[in-house]
Short mmCIF file of C-alpha atoms in Angstrom, two decimals:
data_model
loop_
_atom_site.label_atom_id
_atom_site.label_comp_id
_atom_site.label_asym_id
_atom_site.label_seq_id
_atom_site.Cartn_x
_atom_site.Cartn_y
_atom_site.Cartn_z
CA MET A 1 103.69 150.40 99.48
CA SER A 2 102.03 149.87 96.19
CA GLU A 3 100.55 152.89 94.46
CA LEU A 4 97.33 152.40 92.44
CA ARG A 5 98.41 154.01 89.20
CA GLY A 6 96.37 151.96 86.71
CA PRO A 7 95.30 151.04 84.19
CA VAL A 8 92.75 148.85 86.01
CA ARG A 9 91.10 146.22 83.89
CA ILE A 10 87.55 145.40 84.99
CA VAL A 11 86.15 142.11 83.67
CA GLY A 12 82.38 142.16 84.05
CA THR A 13 80.40 145.40 83.77
CA GLY A 14 77.38 144.70 85.94
CA LEU A 15 76.44 146.66 89.04
CA ILE A 16 79.69 146.01 90.99
CA GLY A 17 82.13 146.14 88.11
CA THR A 18 80.68 149.34 86.69
CA SER A 19 80.45 150.94 90.11
CA ILE A 20 84.20 150.23 90.69
CA GLY A 21 84.91 151.72 87.30
CA LEU A 22 82.90 154.88 88.14
CA ALA A 23 84.63 155.20 91.53
CA LEU A 24 88.12 154.93 89.94
CA ALA A 25 87.24 157.19 87.04
CA ARG A 26 86.43 160.05 89.47
CA LEU A 27 89.99 159.80 90.66
CA GLY A 28 91.40 159.90 87.16
CA VAL A 29 92.51 156.27 87.07
CA VAL A 30 92.46 154.75 83.58
CA VAL A 31 89.96 151.90 83.47
CA GLU A 32 89.57 149.22 80.78
CA LEU A 33 86.17 147.58 80.51
CA VAL A 34 85.81 143.97 79.38
CA ASP A 35 82.55 142.01 79.14
CA GLY A 36 81.28 139.05 77.18
CA ASN A 37 78.13 141.06 76.69
CA PRO A 38 79.13 144.00 74.45
CA ASP A 39 75.96 145.93 75.23
CA ASN A 40 76.84 145.98 78.96
CA ALA A 41 80.38 147.19 78.21
CA LEU A 42 79.18 149.86 75.90
CA MET A 43 76.63 151.06 78.46
CA ALA A 44 79.26 151.18 81.18
CA GLU A 45 81.55 153.12 78.88
CA ARG A 46 78.83 155.62 77.99
CA ILE A 47 78.09 156.41 81.68
CA GLY A 48 81.78 157.10 82.35
CA ALA A 49 83.05 153.93 83.99
CA GLY A 50 86.07 153.52 81.64
CA SER A 51 86.92 152.62 78.08
CA ARG A 52 86.66 149.39 76.03
CA LEU A 53 89.73 150.39 74.00
CA VAL A 54 92.59 150.67 76.48
CA GLN A 55 95.70 148.99 74.96
CA ILE A 56 98.04 149.31 78.03
CA GLU A 57 99.04 146.35 80.11
CA PRO A 58 96.98 146.63 83.32
CA GLN A 59 98.48 147.07 86.77
CA LEU A 60 95.43 145.48 88.35
CA VAL A 61 92.61 143.23 87.11
CA VAL A 62 89.25 143.23 88.90
CA VAL A 63 87.06 140.19 88.06
CA ALA A 64 83.41 141.01 88.61
CA VAL A 65 81.65 138.18 86.83
CA PRO A 66 78.98 135.76 88.20
CA PRO A 67 80.30 133.47 90.99
CA ASP A 68 80.39 130.24 88.90
CA HIS A 69 82.90 131.81 86.46
CA VAL A 70 85.15 133.77 88.81
CA GLY A 71 87.92 131.16 89.23
CA ALA A 72 88.29 130.49 85.54
CA VAL A 73 88.50 134.20 84.72
CA VAL A 74 91.02 134.80 87.52
CA ALA A 75 93.21 132.02 86.20
CA GLU A 76 92.86 133.33 82.61
CA GLN A 77 93.93 136.86 83.68
CA LEU A 78 96.91 135.53 85.70
CA LYS A 79 98.08 133.68 82.57
CA GLN A 80 97.50 136.49 80.10
CA THR A 81 98.92 139.41 82.11
CA ASP A 82 101.56 140.17 84.70
CA ALA A 83 98.98 142.12 86.71
CA ILE A 84 97.78 141.63 90.21
CA VAL A 85 94.36 140.05 90.12
CA THR A 86 91.42 140.39 92.47
CA ASP A 87 87.73 139.60 92.30
CA ALA A 88 84.51 140.94 93.83
CA ALA A 89 82.65 137.76 94.41
CA SER A 90 80.71 137.20 97.65
CA VAL A 91 82.24 133.80 98.19
CA LYS A 92 85.98 133.24 98.29
CA SER A 93 86.75 129.50 98.82
CA LYS A 94 85.42 128.25 95.52
CA PRO A 95 87.06 130.88 93.28
CA LEU A 96 90.42 130.19 94.88
CA ALA A 97 90.03 126.44 94.48
CA ASP A 98 88.90 126.78 90.89
CA ALA A 99 91.78 129.13 90.02
CA ARG A 100 94.31 126.75 91.63
CA SER A 101 92.96 123.90 89.57
CA LEU A 102 93.62 125.83 86.37
CA THR A 103 96.97 127.54 87.01
CA ASP A 104 100.05 126.72 89.09
CA ASP A 105 100.86 130.22 90.45
CA VAL A 106 98.19 132.25 92.24
CA SER A 107 100.55 134.43 94.17
CA ARG A 108 99.35 137.52 92.35
CA TYR A 109 95.76 136.78 93.18
CA VAL A 110 94.03 138.25 96.30
CA GLY A 111 90.33 137.76 96.72
CA SER A 112 88.21 140.64 97.86
CA HIS A 113 84.51 141.43 98.46
CA PRO A 114 82.90 144.81 98.65
CA MET A 115 79.93 144.62 101.02
CA ALA A 116 77.65 146.81 98.95
CA GLY A 117 75.05 146.20 96.40
CA SER A 118 71.40 146.56 95.36
CA GLU A 119 68.37 144.51 94.30
CA ARG A 120 68.95 146.06 90.85
CA ASN A 121 71.46 144.64 88.46
CA GLY A 122 73.34 145.82 85.39
CA PRO A 123 75.49 148.82 84.57
CA LEU A 124 72.57 151.30 84.74
CA ALA A 125 72.24 150.48 88.42
CA ALA A 126 75.84 151.42 89.13
CA ARG A 127 76.89 154.43 91.24
CA ALA A 128 80.29 156.03 91.82
CA ASP A 129 79.53 156.34 95.55
CA LEU A 130 78.21 152.75 96.03
CA PHE A 131 81.19 151.85 98.16
CA ASP A 132 81.59 155.08 100.12
CA GLY A 133 81.72 154.13 103.82
CA ALA A 134 81.11 150.42 103.01
CA THR A 135 83.19 147.54 104.32
CA TRP A 136 85.42 145.83 101.73
CA ALA A 137 86.76 142.42 102.80
CA ILE A 138 90.27 141.45 101.62
CA THR A 139 90.98 137.67 101.72
CA PRO A 140 94.60 136.81 101.00
CA HIS A 141 95.62 133.17 100.92
CA GLU A 142 98.92 131.70 102.12
CA THR A 143 100.88 132.41 98.91
CA SER A 144 99.50 135.88 98.18
CA THR A 145 102.37 138.39 97.86
CA PRO A 146 102.46 141.43 100.15
CA GLU A 147 102.46 143.67 97.13
CA ALA A 148 99.25 142.08 95.82
CA ILE A 149 97.53 142.47 99.23
CA ASP A 150 98.54 146.08 99.51
CA LEU A 151 97.37 147.00 95.98
CA VAL A 152 94.02 145.41 96.56
CA ARG A 153 93.71 147.43 99.79
CA ARG A 154 94.52 150.57 97.83
CA LEU A 155 91.76 149.71 95.37
CA ALA A 156 89.13 149.42 98.16
CA GLU A 157 90.27 152.63 99.75
CA ALA A 158 90.25 154.47 96.38
CA ALA A 159 86.65 153.38 95.99
CA GLY A 160 85.74 154.92 99.33
CA ALA A 161 85.51 151.75 101.43
CA ARG A 162 87.03 150.79 104.72
CA THR A 163 88.91 147.44 104.63
CA VAL A 164 88.89 144.37 106.85
CA GLU A 165 91.23 141.45 106.28
CA LEU A 166 89.96 137.89 106.81
CA SER A 167 91.00 134.44 105.91
CA VAL A 168 89.11 132.84 103.03
CA GLU A 169 87.30 130.51 105.32
CA ASP A 170 86.41 133.07 107.93
CA HIS A 171 85.05 135.36 105.23
CA ASP A 172 82.76 132.71 103.87
CA LEU A 173 81.34 131.90 107.29
CA GLY A 174 81.00 135.64 107.98
CA VAL A 175 79.04 136.42 104.86
CA ALA A 176 76.91 133.29 105.39
CA ARG A 177 75.83 134.74 108.73
CA VAL A 178 75.21 138.37 107.71
CA SER A 179 74.17 138.13 104.07
CA HIS A 180 73.41 134.67 102.66
CA LEU A 181 71.35 133.24 105.57
CA PRO A 182 69.29 136.40 105.90
CA HIS A 183 68.56 136.26 102.14
CA LEU A 184 67.39 132.63 102.45
CA MET A 185 65.24 133.45 105.49
CA SER A 186 63.70 136.39 103.64
CA ALA A 187 63.03 134.15 100.63
CA LEU A 188 61.26 131.54 102.81
CA ALA A 189 59.10 134.21 104.48
CA ALA A 190 58.23 135.81 101.16
CA GLY A 191 57.47 132.41 99.66
CA THR A 192 54.56 131.92 102.08
CA LEU A 193 52.92 134.99 100.55
CA ALA A 194 52.97 133.62 96.95
CA ASP A 195 49.64 131.80 97.29
CA ALA A 196 48.21 133.74 100.24
CA PRO A 197 44.68 135.08 99.95
CA SER A 198 44.58 138.73 98.87
CA SER A 199 42.60 139.55 102.05
CA HIS A 200 45.70 138.54 104.03
CA LEU A 201 47.98 140.69 101.91
CA GLN A 202 45.74 143.69 102.55
CA LEU A 203 46.92 143.56 106.14
CA SER A 204 50.58 144.04 105.02
CA GLY A 205 52.51 146.69 106.92
CA GLN A 206 56.16 147.79 107.18
CA GLY A 207 57.16 144.67 109.06
CA VAL A 208 56.54 142.27 106.24
CA ARG A 209 58.12 144.75 103.77
CA ASP A 210 61.28 144.85 105.84
CA VAL A 211 61.47 141.08 106.13
CA THR A 212 60.81 140.29 102.50
CA ARG A 213 62.65 143.20 100.76
CA ILE A 214 65.82 141.29 99.95
CA ALA A 215 63.93 138.29 98.68
CA ALA A 216 63.45 140.21 95.39
CA GLY A 217 67.06 139.59 94.37
CA ASP A 218 67.82 137.67 91.11
CA PRO A 219 67.14 133.95 91.89
CA ALA A 220 69.62 132.72 89.33
CA LEU A 221 72.44 134.81 90.81
CA TRP A 222 71.60 133.90 94.34
CA THR A 223 71.49 130.17 93.43
CA GLN A 224 75.10 130.51 92.38
CA ILE A 225 76.02 132.41 95.56
CA VAL A 226 74.46 130.13 98.09
CA SER A 227 75.56 126.98 96.19
CA ALA A 228 79.17 128.18 96.27
CA ASN A 229 78.95 128.76 100.00
CA SER A 230 77.00 125.61 100.88
CA GLY A 231 79.47 124.43 103.45
CA ALA A 232 79.21 127.49 105.73
CA LEU A 233 75.47 127.77 105.13
CA THR A 234 74.73 124.12 105.97
CA GLY A 235 76.01 124.51 109.53
CA LEU A 236 74.01 127.68 110.15
CA LEU A 237 70.83 126.22 108.63
CA GLU A 238 71.18 123.15 110.91
CA GLN A 239 71.41 125.62 113.80
CA ILE A 240 68.27 127.40 112.57
CA ARG A 241 66.46 124.08 112.19
CA GLY A 242 67.22 123.32 115.81
CA GLU A 243 65.82 126.68 116.88
CA LEU A 244 62.70 126.14 114.71
CA ASP A 245 62.11 122.76 116.43
CA ARG A 246 62.53 124.45 119.78
CA LEU A 247 60.03 127.11 118.73
CA LEU A 248 57.49 124.58 117.51
CA VAL A 249 57.70 122.65 120.73
CA ALA A 250 57.19 125.86 122.76
CA LEU A 251 54.15 126.80 120.65
CA SER A 252 52.61 123.39 121.20
CA LYS A 253 52.61 123.83 125.00
CA GLU A 254 49.89 125.67 126.88
CA GLU A 255 52.42 127.21 129.31
CA ALA A 256 55.54 128.12 127.33
CA ALA A 257 55.73 131.89 127.86
CA ASP A 258 59.21 131.58 129.47
CA GLU A 259 60.52 129.51 126.55
CA LEU A 260 59.02 131.86 123.94
CA THR A 261 60.43 134.90 125.73
CA ALA A 262 63.87 133.29 125.81
CA ILE A 263 63.78 132.63 122.04
CA LEU A 264 62.62 136.17 121.32
CA GLY A 265 65.14 137.59 123.77
CA GLN A 266 67.98 135.74 121.91
CA GLY A 267 66.84 137.57 118.77
CA VAL A 268 67.07 140.91 120.55
CA SER A 269 70.60 140.03 121.82
CA GLY A 270 71.68 139.35 118.24
CA ALA A 271 70.02 142.37 116.75
CA VAL A 272 71.73 144.83 119.06
CA ARG A 273 75.10 143.47 118.03
CA VAL A 274 74.59 144.65 114.43
CA PRO A 275 76.85 147.66 113.91
CA GLY A 276 75.29 151.03 113.38
CA LYS A 277 75.93 153.38 110.48
CA HIS A 278 79.55 153.73 109.31
CA GLY A 279 80.38 150.52 111.24
CA THR A 280 80.01 152.27 114.62
CA PRO A 281 78.78 150.29 117.64
CA HIS A 282 75.02 149.88 118.02
CA ILE A 283 73.32 152.73 119.77
CA ASP A 284 69.80 152.86 121.23
CA LEU A 285 67.58 155.19 119.26
CA ILE A 286 64.07 156.56 119.91
CA THR A 287 61.57 156.52 117.13
CA VAL A 288 59.32 159.53 116.51
CA LEU A 289 56.26 158.78 114.36
CA VAL A 290 55.03 161.60 112.12
CA THR A 291 51.78 161.33 110.15
CA ILE A 292 52.36 162.69 106.61
CA PRO A 293 49.84 163.49 103.87
CA ASP A 294 50.38 161.51 100.68
CA ARG A 295 50.89 164.50 98.35
CA PRO A 296 53.88 166.16 96.62
CA GLY A 297 56.29 168.20 98.72
CA GLN A 298 55.33 166.94 102.14
CA LEU A 299 58.41 164.75 102.64
CA ALA A 300 60.74 167.60 101.71
CA LYS A 301 58.91 169.92 104.14
CA LEU A 302 59.16 167.35 106.95
CA PHE A 303 62.92 166.98 106.39
CA ALA A 304 63.37 170.72 106.37
CA ASP A 305 61.45 171.12 109.64
CA ALA A 306 63.37 168.26 111.28
CA ALA A 307 66.63 169.95 110.27
CA GLU A 308 65.46 173.18 111.88
CA SER A 309 65.11 171.35 115.20
CA GLY A 310 68.81 170.62 115.19
CA ALA A 311 68.19 166.86 115.73
CA ASN A 312 70.23 164.52 113.59
CA VAL A 313 68.01 161.87 112.04
CA GLU A 314 69.99 158.66 112.37
CA ASP A 315 67.59 156.48 110.41
CA LEU A 316 64.12 156.62 108.87
CA ARG A 317 61.52 154.58 107.13
CA ILE A 318 58.09 155.25 105.58
CA ASP A 319 55.03 153.14 106.18
CA HIS A 320 52.00 153.63 103.95
CA SER A 321 48.60 153.31 105.55
CA PRO A 322 46.33 151.02 103.44
CA GLY A 323 43.09 152.74 102.46
CA ARG A 324 44.16 156.17 103.93
CA PRO A 325 45.57 159.23 102.10
CA VAL A 326 48.41 159.45 104.65
CA GLY A 327 51.46 157.55 105.67
CA GLU A 328 53.77 157.49 108.72
CA VAL A 329 57.40 158.43 108.72
CA GLU A 330 59.54 156.95 111.46
CA LEU A 331 62.42 159.27 112.36
CA SER A 332 65.00 157.63 114.63
CA VAL A 333 67.08 159.92 116.73
CA LYS A 334 69.31 159.85 119.86
CA PRO A 335 67.38 160.15 123.12
CA ALA A 336 68.88 163.62 123.82
CA SER A 337 67.33 164.99 120.62
CA VAL A 338 63.77 163.64 121.05
CA ASP A 339 62.17 166.54 122.93
CA GLN A 340 63.50 169.22 120.64
CA LEU A 341 62.44 167.36 117.50
CA VAL A 342 58.92 166.71 118.84
CA ASP A 343 58.45 170.34 119.97
CA VAL A 344 59.56 171.82 116.62
CA LEU A 345 57.49 169.44 114.53
CA THR A 346 54.45 169.96 116.69
CA GLU A 347 54.80 173.74 116.46
CA ARG A 348 54.89 173.42 112.69
CA GLY A 349 51.66 171.56 112.48
CA TRP A 350 52.79 167.96 112.18
CA VAL A 351 50.93 165.16 114.01
CA VAL A 352 53.62 163.56 116.06
CA HIS A 353 53.66 160.39 118.23
CA ARG A 354 56.40 158.94 120.39
#
């Protein structure tokens, strides 16, 4: 078994690279920071993600640069060092193909992909706990050495993630389903709002915020991501196009309730298959709605009162009521906890709805 001793060289000090550095630094692993943008590297160093001045040969190199450049940097690091090399890109086929076109031996290279991130970019968005409890995909190819695979697994575990091993091709199809396609669908939905009348936007509620949230990601970065995974995405988009045609036909008929119900039911079937928190199986939760005044301290008071009930809040979201000085907090709990939560909150003066 390979022990992660360090130093670890991180090439690219954006959100992911800097977060990896912070996660390793809390374990005392020596981290070298490299970035073509000296300001990013300096900022990552100042917040404790590592040092720009490490002069020791690295044990492991983590490439965390934009997707279009991953393969070239992987090949460069394989040539310049004797280290094992991994990357953090969200697409694996193209970096592997690019690296192979630039160097003969890629046996020390194992692709990987931490499934964590944020709409924010840059080193100042980084967090040491970004990967805690997250899934980290490891994607060895047919010539990857066992030592390289094991060391990359140790990296993910050191950062707090749980690992899953996939082939390069299976990974790219998987992320197309759960990440890249949802982003494109969100962008298309949000795009219809760009020239919408302001009177329409005044009707906005939590539903449209949920659907369009991820559309706020950097367009230039997402262009690289989806372009690099065009093969997997094309098949899924063709499937979606077929379902859109089916939906349009159903909407054009006067009596199409059964067809519409079937389409919507298929969505429910897919939604319940999404794992719950910490990767656990999906569980049915009951939502308790609490009206909350829009003033300081109220959210903290609500959380304290909910904790006093003994109910574990599995999920929550906040919906702001347009034109009213209140909002609604949705607390999702297991069915067995609903009555005790409602009773305690009601006793403490909250307006509660099931």
